[in-house]
Amino acid sequence: MRRGEREDAVRAVLGRAVAPVPPALYADAVRRGDRLLRRRRLARRVLWLLACAAVLAFAVWAAEARPWVEPPSRTTPPVTGR
């Protein structure tokens, strides 16, 4: 099929009458869309809450553990000069 024939076929398909849509379909689609949006919004809020909790937990751990400070030596130096 050449380009011109394809374009004619597409125009013929688009030129046909639109099939009737059942009236309840719109209401179902709106209901499902609202439900999906609410779920996404809830999931996004839960993920933000978890991220904030993780940052807070890390900050508290870092303040207590001080991982940037070198730990004290566990052995004593040898005694010399006595």
XYZ file of C-alpha atoms in Angstrom:
82
model
C 0.000 0.000 0.000
C 1.443 3.313 -1.026
C 1.340 6.470 1.026
C -1.533 7.996 -0.902
C -3.613 4.851 -0.511
C -2.912 4.747 3.205
C -3.956 8.371 3.591
C -7.184 7.671 1.691
C -7.871 4.638 3.896
C -7.324 6.666 7.053
C -9.584 9.452 5.784
C -12.276 6.883 5.019
C -12.043 5.417 8.526
C -12.115 8.860 10.134
C -14.993 9.964 7.938
C -17.327 7.240 9.164
C -20.008 7.970 11.707
C -18.924 7.649 15.303
C -20.276 4.591 17.085
C -22.701 5.433 19.877
C -21.251 5.196 23.370
C -23.360 3.721 26.162
C -24.381 6.466 28.619
C -23.187 4.547 31.680
C -19.687 4.242 30.208
C -18.881 7.913 30.884
C -19.892 7.666 34.547
C -17.850 4.470 34.986
C -14.818 6.078 33.376
C -15.082 9.135 35.622
C -15.440 6.953 38.710
C -12.422 4.850 37.783
C -10.377 7.932 36.980
C -11.216 9.508 40.330
C -10.304 6.277 42.110
C -6.966 6.082 40.285
C -6.172 9.693 41.114
C -6.996 9.163 44.783
C -4.795 6.045 44.923
C -1.902 7.826 43.247
C -2.261 10.798 45.562
C -2.321 8.510 48.614
C 0.684 6.539 47.379
C 2.607 9.761 46.743
C 1.817 11.057 50.245
C 2.830 7.760 51.853
C 6.123 7.740 49.939
C 6.855 11.340 50.971
C 6.063 10.452 54.577
C 8.408 7.441 54.420
C 11.151 9.550 52.840
C 10.836 12.207 55.552
C 10.865 9.526 58.260
C 13.996 7.992 56.731
C 15.757 11.369 56.636
C 14.779 12.060 60.236
C 15.943 8.600 61.366
C 19.263 9.080 59.562
C 19.744 12.512 61.145
C 19.082 11.152 64.640
C 21.426 8.208 64.052
C 24.154 10.475 62.682
C 23.841 12.846 65.640
C 24.200 9.947 68.084
C 26.765 7.768 66.291
C 28.913 10.618 64.896
C 30.314 8.496 62.039
C 32.583 11.350 60.913
C 34.598 11.289 64.177
C 37.541 8.920 64.413
C 36.939 6.373 67.169
C 39.337 6.418 70.137
C 42.206 3.990 70.151
C 41.439 0.702 71.862
C 45.056 -0.063 72.756
C 47.412 1.914 74.952
C 50.757 3.001 73.616
C 53.825 1.143 74.909
C 55.391 2.591 78.009
C 58.921 3.820 77.335
C 61.324 5.929 79.346
C 60.973 4.291 82.742
